[in-house]
Amino acid sequence: MSAALMSVHPVLALQDTSSTVLLHRWQFGFNLIYHYLYPQLTMGLILLIVVLETLYLRRGHEFYKKAADFWVRLFAPAFVIGAVTGIPLEFGFGTNWAVFSTVSGGVIGQTIALEGVFAFFVESAFLGLYLYGGDAFGKKVRWFSAFMVFLGSWASGYFILTVNAWMQNPISYRTLPDGNLALVHFWKLFLNPWMFHQYIHVMGGAVVTASFAMAGIGAFYLLSRRDVQFGKLFVTLGVIAGLASSLWMIYPSGDMESAALAEKQPIKLAAAEGLFHTEKGASLTIIGQPNLQTMRIDNPIELPKILSFLSYRSFEATVKGLEAFPRSLWPNVPLVYYSYHIMVGLGTIFAAVMLLAALLLWRGRLFRSRRMLWLLLLIMPFPFITNTVGWVVAESGRQPWIIYGVMKTAQGASRLVNAGNVYFTIAGLAGLFLLLSVLYVIVVLKEVHQGPEAPQSEDVERLEKEIREIIPGRRALQERRREEPIESGREEKVRG
């Protein structure tokens, strides 16, 4: 299909495949990876802020308002940096990927515009109202502003992912006589079948990042024995949301992603799993090193027939290996394989950690377990790594295509932007990102050190009770009531 497109498009016919294309990819990838450190936090964090605002609206205690204010002070600079670093990405479509933009602009152009005009506008406008006018208009307007920021943020994610879903699974387009592509039906593009599982997986990943951040900072306050009530609230919300989102990433969203790869992009699946040869009853590789010379996995630890079952719901199903496809269409196998296994491995660890933390929370022992609190604090950066390598799998695994099965990446690059220009812009972006990183770290450390505004001392007992009530179920409450006299007895015994 790519050859057919090249035969009718004059620019594609002249397109070379020089190493400059690799530099274009490095620049876009570098920009994208840095940019996404911030949206993955803010998209998840705004959901948890809405939960805090809901608690404030329903219970009326200033404690929840102060908790929400604290997290908004961390949310706002991340939102600004995310917006700033996203601008070079959109410019990059026109500067580094001008041919791709010319060919596909008739299909994806309006979706990118919709993201900026509607979703980002809603998000920005209500964030301003929430930050500077929420207190003036009362609890309900404050909650509504936070909810609209959440709605705009997640809608923005949907518009952007609609474009990416079309690049992964191009549908509802036709080729014009000049070689450019035109949209056939907007709603088919908007409801691309690839979109559903990709969207719920990406948003689930954002909630994982924010949940671990909230639990980690809450653990820091408990370990430091300062802002204890806020620490307990942050750990409680973080662990509950972290457990739900971590399990969500495994099933159903992760499972649906794997099934979609088997159906639509079997080469990416084979590269991610390190499957070189087509197999009936294919094994799932837990660990091992892909060897491109011998076409096998060295030192493998495998689960027999599990890959067939996860891909096709049958232990005897046949899964295509890399040998079934021309080598020119293979992605970078080691990069995709290791990124995929890091993502899956860390995701499994996240679910195990949050399951253990939730069990301790349920039994009323989490706030006293310093080992578990240290684990929640130290594991905080790893969801950022997991989300990043997840995108590496999605984008590197699609290579050599920029529009899967339609246009190769080398064909989409700009011809007039030479290697020197790309080196210069990469250096400029690196300097800008370093400066933004330093400023953001300073802001975060200052806010965390300052902490939320402490509640009144007479409210502490009431707050302790309210925080316990956030935990689902009554059994935990009964367990705690039974534990309190036992602990007092132990203390007396120790004194005696």
XYZ file of C-alpha atoms in Angstrom:
496
model
C 0.000 0.000 0.000
C 2.923 2.282 0.663
C 4.251 1.727 -2.866
C 0.836 2.637 -4.276
C 0.795 5.849 -2.260
C 4.328 6.677 -3.420
C 3.372 6.155 -7.056
C 0.751 8.915 -6.937
C 2.364 11.402 -4.550
C 5.155 13.500 -6.129
C 6.797 14.411 -2.797
C 6.960 10.805 -1.641
C 8.543 9.773 -4.909
C 11.447 12.150 -4.184
C 11.770 11.266 -0.511
C 15.132 9.853 0.521
C 15.827 7.600 3.475
C 18.964 9.249 4.839
C 20.114 9.054 8.431
C 18.553 12.478 8.996
C 15.246 10.643 9.432
C 16.690 8.924 12.495
C 17.566 12.334 13.945
C 14.002 13.519 13.309
C 12.779 10.484 15.231
C 15.209 11.109 18.087
C 14.065 14.711 18.389
C 10.372 13.828 18.380
C 10.889 10.929 20.775
C 12.997 13.018 23.167
C 10.405 15.796 23.150
C 7.525 13.343 23.592
C 9.115 11.401 26.453
C 9.906 14.558 28.408
C 6.516 16.112 27.674
C 4.573 13.052 28.806
C 6.177 13.068 32.261
C 3.759 15.892 33.114
C 0.394 14.941 31.494
C 0.580 11.423 32.943
C 0.746 13.057 36.393
C -1.832 15.790 35.847
C -4.446 13.601 34.115
C -4.391 11.171 37.027
C -3.967 13.781 39.732
C -6.983 15.846 38.716
C -9.179 12.767 39.235
C -7.904 12.439 42.820
C -8.357 16.194 43.374
C -12.004 15.814 42.316
C -12.323 13.046 44.935
C -10.937 15.410 47.601
C -13.292 18.164 46.462
C -16.204 15.711 46.624
C -15.260 14.874 50.226
C -15.154 18.610 50.972
C -18.548 19.152 49.331
C -20.223 16.239 51.139
C -18.590 16.530 54.590
C -17.994 20.285 54.677
C -14.718 20.073 56.574
C -11.965 22.558 55.658
C -9.450 19.721 56.035
C -10.371 18.293 52.610
C -10.255 21.738 51.025
C -6.733 22.257 52.369
C -5.739 18.815 51.075
C -7.087 19.665 47.594
C -5.342 23.062 47.676
C -2.039 21.358 48.444
C -2.306 19.030 45.433
C -3.474 21.822 43.128
C -0.277 23.687 43.995
C 1.634 20.673 42.621
C -0.799 20.209 39.719
C -0.633 23.761 38.328
C 3.116 23.964 37.513
C 3.024 20.446 36.013
C 0.075 21.531 33.852
C 1.952 24.623 32.636
C 5.138 22.706 31.798
C 3.099 20.002 30.067
C 1.426 22.641 27.886
C 4.712 24.406 27.101
C 6.553 21.207 26.141
C 3.627 20.058 24.009
C 3.896 23.074 21.715
C 7.188 21.953 20.058
C 5.541 18.591 19.354
C 2.752 20.241 17.359
C 5.248 22.495 15.565
C 7.256 19.374 14.801
C 4.431 18.079 12.607
C 5.026 21.044 10.329
C 8.803 21.365 10.573
C 10.225 17.833 10.890
C 7.294 15.830 9.522
C 5.936 18.144 6.830
C 5.338 15.370 4.279
C 3.367 13.327 6.804
C 1.325 16.418 7.700
C 0.646 17.182 4.030
C -0.502 13.652 3.281
C -2.550 13.019 6.449
C -3.683 16.548 7.370
C -7.056 16.031 5.725
C -7.736 13.153 8.126
C -6.239 14.162 11.483
C -6.003 17.957 11.198
C -9.435 18.765 12.569
C -8.980 16.414 15.545
C -5.768 18.165 16.606
C -7.556 21.498 16.220
C -10.499 20.271 18.306
C -8.115 19.344 21.109
C -6.732 22.871 21.232
C -9.949 24.785 20.683
C -12.271 22.847 22.978
C -10.561 20.471 25.398
C -7.483 22.548 26.235
C -9.597 25.720 26.345
C -12.044 24.163 28.826
C -9.199 22.774 30.907
C -7.310 26.085 31.048
C -10.344 28.310 31.629
C -11.744 26.269 34.511
C -8.292 25.791 36.042
C -8.062 29.578 36.261
C -11.511 29.742 37.846
C -10.620 26.934 40.256
C -7.346 28.523 41.312
C -8.435 32.122 41.681
C -12.224 32.141 41.983
C -13.241 28.885 43.634
C -13.317 30.277 47.161
C -15.331 33.345 46.104
C -18.192 31.298 44.617
C -18.539 28.569 47.252
C -18.156 24.810 47.474
C -20.366 23.858 44.527
C -18.642 26.136 42.024
C -15.315 25.000 43.388
C -16.255 21.340 42.853
C -17.707 22.087 39.401
C -14.508 23.905 38.354
C -12.360 20.969 39.442
C -14.653 18.548 37.607
C -14.475 20.607 34.402
C -10.672 20.642 34.608
C -10.847 16.845 34.882
C -13.286 16.660 31.959
C -11.146 18.938 29.783
C -7.982 17.047 30.683
C -9.401 13.639 29.818
C -11.105 14.995 26.676
C -7.767 16.440 25.589
C -6.251 12.999 26.043
C -9.042 11.489 23.946
C -8.488 13.874 21.015
C -4.735 13.300 20.998
C -5.121 9.532 21.273
C -7.659 9.595 18.421
C -4.847 10.787 16.158
C -2.453 8.166 17.464
C -5.098 5.433 17.164
C -5.574 6.326 13.492
C -1.807 6.105 12.938
C -1.872 2.667 14.591
C -5.045 1.497 12.856
C -5.866 3.757 9.858
C -9.543 3.612 8.927
C -12.167 5.790 7.249
C -9.914 7.536 4.690
C -9.487 7.623 0.945
C -6.583 8.530 -1.332
C -7.050 11.642 -3.484
C -5.625 11.956 -7.025
C -2.716 14.084 -5.705
C -1.740 11.340 -3.260
C -3.004 13.046 -0.115
C -5.496 11.343 2.184
C -9.011 12.593 2.952
C -11.368 11.749 5.795
C -14.414 9.693 4.831
C -16.412 9.673 8.073
C -15.530 11.684 11.195
C -17.360 9.483 13.704
C -15.672 6.329 12.437
C -12.350 8.068 13.026
C -13.521 9.318 16.417
C -14.744 5.853 17.444
C -11.831 3.900 15.970
C -11.927 0.378 17.523
C -8.229 0.788 18.432
C -9.166 3.862 20.442
C -11.175 2.211 23.200
C -8.560 -0.138 24.621
C -5.754 2.381 24.050
C -7.620 5.163 25.844
C -8.577 3.156 28.926
C -5.024 1.790 29.149
C -3.347 5.200 28.870
C -5.728 6.852 31.340
C -5.315 3.935 33.738
C -1.558 4.480 33.555
C -2.021 8.146 34.441
C -4.080 7.225 37.517
C -1.348 4.765 38.576
C 1.272 7.539 38.399
C -0.834 10.007 40.389
C -1.884 7.401 42.979
C 1.701 6.393 43.684
C 2.699 10.073 43.901
C -0.064 10.782 46.434
C 0.685 7.663 48.481
C 4.424 8.373 48.382
C 4.131 11.949 49.632
C 1.632 10.824 52.270
C 4.147 8.174 53.382
C 6.816 10.866 53.595
C 4.678 12.900 56.012
C 3.958 9.855 58.175
C 7.622 8.838 58.269
C 8.575 12.423 59.124
C 5.872 12.560 61.836
C 4.539 15.856 60.494
C 1.162 16.684 58.904
C 0.095 13.248 60.118
C -3.635 13.595 59.338
C -2.860 14.685 55.788
C -0.348 11.867 55.481
C -2.983 9.326 56.477
C -5.504 10.819 54.033
C -3.015 10.833 51.132
C -1.841 7.281 51.819
C -5.428 6.034 52.111
C -6.587 7.604 48.837
C -3.336 6.735 47.063
C -3.431 3.074 48.053
C -7.118 2.601 47.182
C -6.766 4.310 43.785
C -3.369 2.701 43.197
C -4.692 -0.808 43.800
C -7.722 -0.305 41.546
C -5.717 1.273 38.714
C -2.828 -1.234 38.914
C -5.225 -4.161 38.618
C -7.076 -2.294 35.820
C -3.823 -2.051 33.859
C -3.464 -5.844 33.948
C -7.100 -6.687 33.306
C -9.067 -5.691 31.342
C -7.107 -2.886 29.662
C -3.747 -4.674 29.324
C -5.419 -7.872 28.191
C -7.383 -5.969 25.533
C -4.196 -4.295 24.299
C -2.503 -7.678 23.814
C -5.505 -9.101 21.968
C -5.582 -6.051 19.651
C -1.885 -6.453 18.854
C -2.431 -10.096 17.925
C -5.216 -9.076 15.542
C -3.901 -5.825 14.013
C -0.117 -5.656 14.591
C 1.250 -9.212 14.937
C 4.820 -8.068 14.180
C 4.785 -5.760 17.191
C 3.443 -8.581 19.362
C 6.152 -10.969 18.126
C 8.877 -8.369 18.820
C 7.499 -7.559 22.272
C 7.322 -11.221 23.243
C 10.622 -12.177 21.541
C 8.832 -14.775 19.405
C 11.069 -15.458 16.402
C 9.328 -18.556 15.052
C 5.649 -19.192 14.439
C 4.391 -21.581 17.120
C 1.247 -23.503 17.949
C 0.716 -23.318 21.684
C 3.269 -20.492 22.008
C 4.983 -19.934 25.357
C 5.027 -16.642 27.257
C 8.595 -15.502 27.947
C 8.950 -14.122 31.470
C 12.662 -13.325 31.193
C 15.469 -13.935 28.707
C 17.638 -12.169 26.143
C 16.649 -11.964 22.456
C 19.451 -13.158 20.157
C 19.037 -11.882 16.595
C 21.862 -14.074 15.279
C 20.447 -17.375 16.480
C 16.805 -16.218 16.283
C 16.026 -17.435 19.784
C 15.731 -16.272 23.377
C 18.831 -16.989 25.478
C 18.324 -18.285 29.039
C 14.535 -18.156 28.818
C 12.059 -18.665 31.647
C 8.729 -19.428 29.976
C 5.121 -20.286 30.749
C 4.060 -22.945 28.207
C 1.119 -22.087 25.910
C 0.194 -18.926 27.852
C 0.992 -16.533 24.974
C -1.427 -18.413 22.703
C -4.139 -18.207 25.335
C -3.599 -14.504 26.072
C -3.561 -13.658 22.349
C -6.375 -15.862 21.027
C -8.075 -17.377 24.126
C -6.903 -20.853 23.105
C -3.922 -22.789 24.498
C -3.416 -24.415 21.089
C -3.710 -21.282 18.929
C -0.926 -20.468 16.466
C 0.962 -17.208 17.071
C 2.981 -15.739 14.187
C 6.679 -15.229 14.850
C 8.973 -12.589 13.345
C 10.124 -15.037 10.660
C 6.644 -14.845 9.122
C 7.305 -11.241 8.049
C 9.967 -9.621 5.832
C 12.936 -8.495 7.898
C 12.618 -5.003 6.408
C 9.334 -4.636 8.321
C 10.751 -5.658 11.702
C 10.934 -2.981 14.409
C 13.979 -2.654 16.670
C 13.425 -6.021 18.380
C 15.667 -5.597 21.487
C 14.254 -2.116 22.179
C 10.630 -3.267 21.903
C 11.261 -6.522 23.795
C 13.042 -4.978 26.794
C 10.669 -1.981 26.978
C 7.676 -4.316 26.976
C 9.105 -6.578 29.665
C 10.090 -3.624 31.871
C 6.531 -2.294 31.537
C 4.892 -5.619 32.348
C 7.340 -6.451 35.136
C 6.957 -3.114 36.912
C 3.184 -3.194 36.406
C 3.015 -6.558 38.150
C 5.168 -5.267 41.018
C 2.875 -2.220 41.369
C -0.177 -4.428 41.751
C 1.598 -6.614 44.343
C 2.811 -3.610 46.372
C -0.599 -1.954 46.391
C -2.318 -5.240 47.248
C -0.068 -5.640 50.299
C -0.526 -1.976 51.270
C -4.311 -2.294 50.921
C -4.292 -5.404 53.127
C -2.352 -3.536 55.824
C -4.692 -0.556 55.443
C -7.718 -2.818 55.783
C -6.309 -4.334 58.958
C -5.417 -0.909 60.386
C -1.625 -1.470 60.398
C -0.406 0.484 57.384
C 0.227 3.785 59.165
C 2.468 2.019 61.718
C 4.373 -0.090 59.197
C 7.500 1.953 58.492
C 8.842 -0.628 56.020
C 5.693 -0.382 53.930
C 5.702 3.411 54.133
C 9.326 3.489 52.975
C 8.391 1.196 50.081
C 5.526 3.519 49.061
C 7.913 6.479 49.193
C 10.760 4.872 47.232
C 8.579 3.309 44.525
C 7.035 6.693 43.656
C 9.200 7.441 40.525
C 8.738 4.047 38.873
C 5.240 4.578 37.356
C 6.793 7.411 35.295
C 9.274 4.879 33.890
C 6.529 2.340 33.216
C 4.355 4.799 31.283
C 7.369 5.953 29.286
C 8.491 2.489 28.196
C 4.866 1.691 27.394
C 4.902 4.466 24.809
C 8.274 3.226 23.533
C 6.611 -0.147 22.851
C 3.647 1.507 21.121
C 5.694 3.794 18.869
C 8.896 1.810 18.263
C 6.899 -1.368 17.751
C 4.957 0.322 14.930
C 8.132 1.026 12.937
C 8.966 1.230 10.067
C 5.484 2.726 9.624
C 4.368 6.202 10.608
C 0.850 5.320 9.409
C 0.620 1.587 9.895
C 0.579 -0.210 6.550
C 0.095 3.054 4.613
C 3.137 5.308 4.940
C 6.647 4.543 6.148
C 8.335 6.832 8.654
C 11.163 7.694 6.260
C 8.588 8.948 3.740
C 6.969 11.321 6.232
C 10.060 13.325 7.206
C 10.741 16.833 5.916
C 13.322 16.942 3.113
C 14.462 20.523 3.664
C 15.420 20.141 7.339
C 18.997 18.894 7.439
C 20.916 17.108 10.179
C 22.562 20.308 11.442
C 19.180 21.913 12.020
C 17.954 18.876 13.949
C 21.088 18.753 16.131
C 20.586 22.438 16.933
C 16.942 22.037 17.958
C 17.701 18.922 20.029
C 20.363 20.895 21.917
C 17.935 23.782 22.382
C 15.186 21.496 23.695
C 17.639 19.765 26.045
C 18.634 23.119 27.544
C 15.012 24.233 27.894
C 13.937 20.939 29.472
C 16.839 21.045 31.933
C 15.819 24.525 33.045
C 12.144 23.537 33.382
C 13.101 20.402 35.336
C 15.180 22.368 37.828
C 12.394 24.920 38.330
C 9.738 22.216 38.784
C 11.819 20.237 41.281
C 12.419 23.425 43.287
C 8.678 24.199 43.312
C 7.723 20.648 44.322
C 10.317 20.437 47.109
C 9.230 23.828 48.434
C 5.537 22.875 48.453
C 6.164 19.468 50.029
C 8.414 21.036 52.671
C 5.822 23.696 53.405
C 3.062 21.077 53.443
C -0.694 21.554 53.668
C -2.096 23.994 56.184
C -2.407 22.143 59.490
C -5.956 21.420 60.797
C -7.170 22.705 64.155
C -6.063 20.480 67.033
C -9.634 19.954 68.243
C -10.548 18.442 64.881
C -7.895 15.722 64.902
C -10.053 13.016 66.506
C -12.904 13.700 64.106
C -10.522 13.632 61.143
C -9.034 10.296 62.241
C -12.539 8.839 62.239
C -13.408 10.333 58.838
C -10.215 9.055 57.219
C -10.973 5.536 58.486
C -14.456 5.782 56.979
C -12.940 6.327 53.496
C -11.720 2.720 53.569
C -14.441 0.526 52.005
C -16.227 -1.924 54.319
C -17.095 -2.092 57.986
C -14.843 -4.956 58.909
C -11.772 -2.727 59.046
C -13.488 -0.495 61.566
C -14.401 -3.491 63.718
C -10.825 -4.774 63.506
C -9.458 -1.464 64.713
C -11.874 -1.254 67.598
C -10.743 -4.701 68.711
C -7.057 -3.807 68.295
C -7.078 -0.638 70.376
C -7.487 -2.262 73.834
C -5.000 -5.008 72.898
C -2.359 -2.422 72.061
C -3.023 -0.564 75.333
C -2.637 -3.841 77.196
C 0.672 -4.542 75.460
C 1.995 -1.114 76.428
C 1.063 -1.677 80.076
C 2.734 -5.092 79.986
C 5.911 -3.580 78.593
C 5.922 -0.886 81.272
C 5.426 -3.519 83.989
